[in-house]
XYZ file of C-alpha atoms in Angstrom:
370
model
C -44.213 15.316 -69.673
C -45.976 14.340 -66.297
C -45.056 16.095 -63.197
C -42.649 14.388 -60.689
C -43.813 13.028 -57.685
C -42.011 15.213 -55.449
C -41.601 12.243 -52.546
C -40.175 10.035 -55.421
C -38.017 13.121 -56.149
C -36.788 12.985 -52.717
C -36.042 8.986 -52.674
C -34.285 9.583 -56.286
C -31.966 12.436 -54.603
C -31.149 10.338 -51.700
C -30.370 7.092 -53.824
C -28.184 8.897 -56.025
C -26.220 10.490 -53.139
C -25.796 7.426 -51.238
C -24.743 5.357 -54.138
C -22.216 8.248 -54.984
C -20.929 8.356 -51.421
C -20.143 5.052 -50.861
C -18.657 4.476 -54.132
C -16.871 7.878 -54.425
C -15.419 8.184 -50.777
C -13.181 5.457 -50.786
C -11.757 6.132 -54.099
C -11.021 10.036 -52.886
C -9.851 9.273 -49.766
C -6.938 6.523 -51.262
C -6.054 8.371 -54.599
C -4.459 11.450 -53.255
C -1.646 8.846 -51.307
C -1.055 6.789 -54.280
C -0.844 9.592 -56.927
C -3.818 8.374 -58.983
C -4.687 11.849 -60.111
C -1.875 12.245 -62.380
C -2.132 11.465 -66.034
C -2.525 8.653 -67.255
C -2.385 6.763 -64.098
C -5.418 8.689 -63.101
C -7.597 7.497 -66.201
C -9.039 4.094 -64.694
C -9.865 6.582 -61.670
C -11.914 9.107 -63.925
C -13.277 6.111 -65.493
C -14.660 4.954 -62.138
C -16.081 8.147 -61.128
C -17.774 8.894 -64.231
C -19.122 5.466 -63.929
C -20.283 6.067 -60.189
C -21.683 9.483 -61.408
C -23.583 7.776 -64.217
C -25.028 5.182 -62.107
C -26.274 7.473 -59.708
C -28.095 9.556 -62.329
C -29.258 6.644 -63.852
C -30.671 5.182 -60.395
C -32.418 8.588 -59.912
C -34.028 8.352 -63.247
C -35.325 4.868 -62.554
C -36.698 5.916 -58.886
C -38.668 8.748 -60.318
C -40.097 6.831 -63.038
C -40.866 3.486 -60.925
C -38.855 1.087 -63.307
C -36.271 -1.680 -62.443
C -37.518 -1.620 -58.717
C -35.349 -4.831 -57.803
C -31.987 -3.274 -59.218
C -32.948 -0.090 -57.026
C -33.100 -2.119 -54.284
C -30.086 -3.989 -54.267
C -27.990 -0.573 -55.259
C -30.107 0.961 -51.721
C -28.873 -2.178 -49.896
C -25.367 -2.009 -51.126
C -25.461 1.925 -50.253
C -26.639 1.359 -46.861
C -24.328 -1.432 -46.019
C -21.618 0.482 -46.966
C -22.108 3.776 -45.409
C -23.924 2.345 -42.096
C -22.258 -0.650 -41.333
C -19.083 -1.426 -43.555
C -17.435 1.971 -43.233
C -18.208 2.314 -39.406
C -16.391 -1.438 -38.706
C -13.594 -0.321 -40.922
C -12.552 2.689 -38.823
C -13.189 1.107 -35.330
C -11.275 -1.859 -36.634
C -8.344 -0.113 -38.008
C -8.146 2.930 -35.727
C -6.172 1.624 -32.987
C -4.116 -0.955 -35.040
C -6.730 -3.892 -34.939
C -7.962 -6.263 -32.403
C -6.095 -7.353 -29.494
C -2.952 -10.105 -30.250
C -2.091 -8.103 -33.538
C -4.364 -10.040 -36.138
C -5.299 -8.562 -38.994
C -8.749 -6.326 -38.654
C -10.446 -8.610 -41.536
C -9.478 -11.884 -40.365
C -11.996 -12.607 -37.348
C -14.553 -11.341 -39.734
C -13.485 -13.587 -42.356
C -13.831 -16.561 -39.906
C -17.226 -15.449 -38.431
C -18.390 -14.741 -42.178
C -20.954 -17.684 -41.865
C -22.225 -15.920 -38.920
C -22.294 -12.713 -40.361
C -24.062 -13.536 -43.655
C -26.758 -15.876 -41.532
C -27.454 -12.312 -39.576
C -27.726 -10.617 -42.595
C -29.739 -12.633 -44.721
C -33.203 -11.074 -43.386
C -32.378 -7.832 -44.472
C -31.405 -8.763 -47.788
C -34.531 -11.236 -48.086
C -36.633 -8.390 -46.742
C -35.118 -5.923 -49.436
C -35.923 -8.358 -52.249
C -39.734 -9.002 -50.673
C -40.177 -5.232 -50.992
C -39.309 -5.020 -54.329
C -41.083 -8.287 -56.025
C -44.175 -8.013 -54.131
C -44.662 -4.455 -52.993
C -43.197 -3.031 -55.948
C -40.968 -0.508 -53.631
C -37.805 -0.264 -51.680
C -36.942 0.173 -47.922
C -36.519 4.084 -48.513
C -39.535 5.815 -46.892
C -39.580 8.062 -50.239
C -39.721 5.211 -52.497
C -42.266 2.914 -50.561
C -44.038 -0.217 -51.517
C -47.701 -0.153 -53.373
C -49.111 -2.750 -51.116
C -48.606 -3.965 -47.764
C -45.856 -6.980 -47.380
C -46.850 -9.553 -44.887
C -44.660 -12.299 -46.826
C -41.201 -13.496 -46.630
C -39.248 -11.933 -43.388
C -42.085 -9.894 -42.714
C -44.481 -12.924 -41.834
C -41.974 -13.803 -39.028
C -40.621 -10.453 -37.484
C -41.897 -6.727 -38.003
C -38.783 -5.056 -38.390
C -36.140 -7.576 -40.091
C -33.903 -5.035 -41.288
C -33.406 -3.281 -38.231
C -33.185 -6.444 -36.548
C -30.699 -7.927 -38.850
C -28.475 -4.384 -38.702
C -28.640 -4.745 -34.724
C -27.485 -8.254 -35.073
C -24.415 -7.603 -37.621
C -23.425 -4.546 -35.090
C -23.189 -7.015 -32.177
C -21.902 -9.884 -34.250
C -18.946 -7.740 -35.422
C -18.420 -6.256 -32.047
C -17.962 -9.439 -30.608
C -15.584 -10.645 -33.557
C -13.689 -7.661 -33.446
C -13.555 -7.206 -29.640
C -14.674 -3.547 -29.812
C -17.514 -2.809 -27.656
C -17.994 0.600 -29.123
C -19.473 -1.156 -32.238
C -22.554 -1.915 -29.619
C -23.428 2.014 -30.271
C -24.503 1.065 -33.556
C -26.600 -1.923 -32.064
C -28.196 0.753 -29.843
C -28.510 3.441 -32.756
C -30.466 0.763 -34.763
C -33.048 -0.053 -31.815
C -33.377 3.933 -31.084
C -33.911 4.835 -34.643
C -36.543 2.199 -34.986
C -38.140 3.095 -31.854
C -38.496 6.773 -32.566
C -38.047 7.481 -36.222
C -39.205 4.017 -37.863
C -42.116 3.564 -36.093
C -43.037 7.120 -36.156
C -43.204 6.656 -39.953
C -44.723 3.771 -40.046
C -47.729 4.968 -38.095
C -48.107 7.947 -40.029
C -47.788 6.431 -43.455
C -48.401 2.629 -43.221
C -51.692 3.143 -41.015
C -53.670 5.501 -43.105
C -52.247 3.631 -46.413
C -53.522 0.096 -45.489
C -56.192 0.552 -42.445
C -57.079 -2.490 -40.890
C -54.867 -4.870 -42.882
C -51.944 -2.855 -41.021
C -53.564 -2.987 -37.901
C -53.967 -6.886 -38.121
C -50.178 -7.178 -39.121
C -49.290 -4.952 -36.574
C -51.067 -6.838 -33.788
C -50.044 -10.285 -34.974
C -46.466 -9.866 -35.686
C -43.508 -8.744 -33.107
C -41.121 -6.164 -34.197
C -37.797 -7.613 -32.417
C -38.782 -11.391 -31.647
C -39.277 -13.222 -34.513
C -41.929 -16.315 -34.912
C -41.142 -19.706 -35.337
C -44.205 -20.349 -37.682
C -45.290 -17.539 -39.964
C -48.238 -15.079 -39.125
C -51.751 -17.063 -39.975
C -52.832 -13.927 -41.491
C -49.939 -13.439 -43.658
C -50.138 -13.241 -47.638
C -51.900 -16.797 -48.900
C -50.122 -18.529 -51.332
C -50.619 -21.807 -53.670
C -48.454 -24.157 -54.838
C -49.040 -26.373 -57.828
C -47.091 -29.492 -58.328
C -47.284 -31.072 -61.466
C -46.559 -34.859 -61.072
C -46.236 -37.746 -63.507
C -48.987 -39.442 -64.863
C -50.659 -41.787 -62.520
C -49.443 -45.418 -62.178
C -51.440 -48.588 -63.826
C -54.681 -49.788 -62.116
C -53.630 -51.681 -58.615
C -50.272 -49.961 -58.306
C -49.697 -47.423 -55.665
C -48.189 -43.773 -55.733
C -45.969 -42.181 -53.624
C -44.111 -43.554 -50.694
C -45.500 -46.694 -51.398
C -44.396 -47.043 -54.847
C -40.724 -48.872 -55.803
C -40.233 -45.777 -58.115
C -41.923 -42.871 -56.299
C -42.408 -39.832 -57.969
C -40.254 -37.258 -56.269
C -42.690 -34.404 -57.309
C -45.209 -36.031 -55.507
C -43.138 -36.815 -52.460
C -42.334 -33.044 -52.674
C -45.929 -31.960 -52.387
C -47.092 -34.501 -49.632
C -43.895 -33.168 -47.562
C -45.585 -29.712 -47.922
C -48.737 -30.974 -46.876
C -47.438 -33.198 -43.829
C -45.867 -30.153 -42.439
C -49.518 -27.906 -42.281
C -47.724 -25.170 -43.990
C -49.210 -21.614 -43.219
C -51.844 -20.458 -45.657
C -50.417 -22.668 -48.174
C -52.720 -24.204 -50.588
C -51.133 -27.544 -52.262
C -52.276 -28.761 -55.268
C -51.479 -31.542 -57.552
C -51.906 -31.996 -61.389
C -50.995 -34.523 -63.884
C -47.938 -33.090 -66.123
C -48.763 -33.014 -69.646
C -46.779 -34.735 -71.865
C -45.660 -31.998 -73.773
C -43.730 -30.551 -70.522
C -44.132 -27.333 -68.667
C -43.072 -26.097 -65.133
C -42.946 -28.777 -62.083
C -43.632 -25.919 -59.634
C -45.656 -23.114 -59.648
C -46.171 -20.812 -57.136
C -48.954 -17.975 -56.947
C -50.612 -15.130 -54.795
C -52.375 -12.253 -55.382
C -49.089 -10.326 -56.036
C -46.951 -13.023 -57.553
C -46.635 -15.817 -60.070
C -43.383 -17.740 -59.930
C -41.843 -21.289 -61.182
C -39.394 -23.534 -60.315
C -36.804 -22.490 -58.068
C -38.467 -19.248 -56.767
C -41.617 -21.446 -56.329
C -39.845 -23.841 -54.261
C -38.345 -21.208 -52.007
C -41.151 -19.051 -51.804
C -43.410 -22.147 -50.618
C -40.825 -23.048 -47.894
C -41.285 -19.579 -46.614
C -44.594 -20.937 -45.251
C -43.389 -23.624 -43.324
C -40.923 -22.356 -40.570
C -38.220 -20.210 -39.860
C -35.785 -22.755 -40.159
C -37.013 -23.521 -43.636
C -37.833 -19.754 -44.806
C -34.120 -18.842 -44.294
C -33.429 -21.733 -46.730
C -36.061 -20.593 -48.876
C -34.587 -16.858 -49.086
C -30.878 -18.203 -49.784
C -32.385 -19.903 -52.827
C -34.503 -17.061 -54.184
C -32.001 -14.216 -53.354
C -30.051 -14.147 -56.367
C -32.831 -14.684 -58.889
C -33.890 -11.854 -60.929
C -37.151 -10.025 -60.813
C -40.123 -12.426 -61.999
C -41.667 -9.482 -63.239
C -39.142 -8.823 -65.596
C -39.580 -12.541 -67.272
C -43.562 -12.636 -66.900
C -46.612 -10.530 -66.837
C -48.910 -12.121 -64.531
C -52.140 -13.036 -65.910
C -55.783 -13.154 -64.368
C -55.610 -16.019 -61.849
C -56.912 -19.361 -62.533
C -58.345 -21.402 -59.857
C -58.520 -25.084 -61.547
C -60.625 -28.136 -60.310
C -60.711 -31.414 -60.916
C -62.504 -32.475 -64.058
C -62.409 -36.289 -63.990
C -61.162 -38.839 -61.484
C -58.462 -39.891 -64.177
C -56.661 -36.080 -63.295
C -56.400 -36.654 -59.762
C -53.246 -37.370 -57.894
C -54.006 -40.796 -56.446
C -52.984 -43.013 -53.641
C -53.547 -45.868 -55.681
C -56.734 -47.420 -57.297
C -58.450 -43.881 -58.276
C -58.712 -42.626 -54.992
C -56.928 -39.660 -53.195
C -54.116 -40.086 -51.160
C -55.544 -40.314 -47.234
C -55.971 -37.188 -45.426
C -55.100 -35.229 -48.855
C -57.478 -32.819 -50.573
C -55.983 -31.267 -53.477
C -57.433 -29.498 -56.583
C -56.105 -28.754 -59.983
C -56.744 -29.405 -63.463
C -54.845 -31.480 -66.015
C -52.392 -29.715 -68.491
C -53.020 -29.847 -72.233
């Protein structure tokens, strides 16, 4: 058996401990008052404890063996959210009987759920990006293998810390509990003192000039409106329907426009940053309509659309993050093969704007699928 990486061993221990804590602490606090320890009423409690411990051991094993990285990332996100945000907010909200006016502690948060979800979106999207693209997690002892400059990281350098700070601030306002602003301050201090030091000590030596360029081009706390131009470049291949008959016009001038051609032109019109848009004629046998690829990932369909939106601006990127967030790890469905750079073989294969010529102002490349 190969020796266990000490760093990943520490990561496995932290993951298992935090997961056990976030699951077992509520059970251990509530069960004595409700008499759940007795038999047979305690059987479900014992089953829950065994399940939590078993899951913790499984997560630790996967961390050491570097397997199921997206599952590990979600487990860390749940544990961190429970221990660092939910538990402090619940303690503060219920300590003095709840918010002023006698409202139930959860009611303001329920009414402000859309704001909470929007502010919390970047941290979940960043977690998924580290897992899918970097093949690592936010935990310093379980880091990604490559520098991740896509997703939220193409807009702000510290998306997780910014999101957590925002969540504490939103909860403080909704619950009228100024003490929760200490959480905001704590997140900022942690980032400045600990996280930045860890980045300089680990990221800079590991990624060299690429990290230096990323550090200089992306601000730590103020998001960009357009993604950083040095971000990971991507290519979106759109499989459009067969070109119209001679003399007919395509796209926006056609009475029965091809929506996929319109979508490709939509991305072109917005000058998406570091995104190459390609058009190919779809094979009669079918195949994916949308394919997105970088040096790290190759995905189709909804995830291809979501990742392409990440190249437009912050608003469209947020929509893209929502689209891809619930999707499984693409690496579990498809092993990425060698990247192909298709080129037009004949004029007939082109996505035309009429009379066999490319649409004005567009320069696409691709191969006809057989």
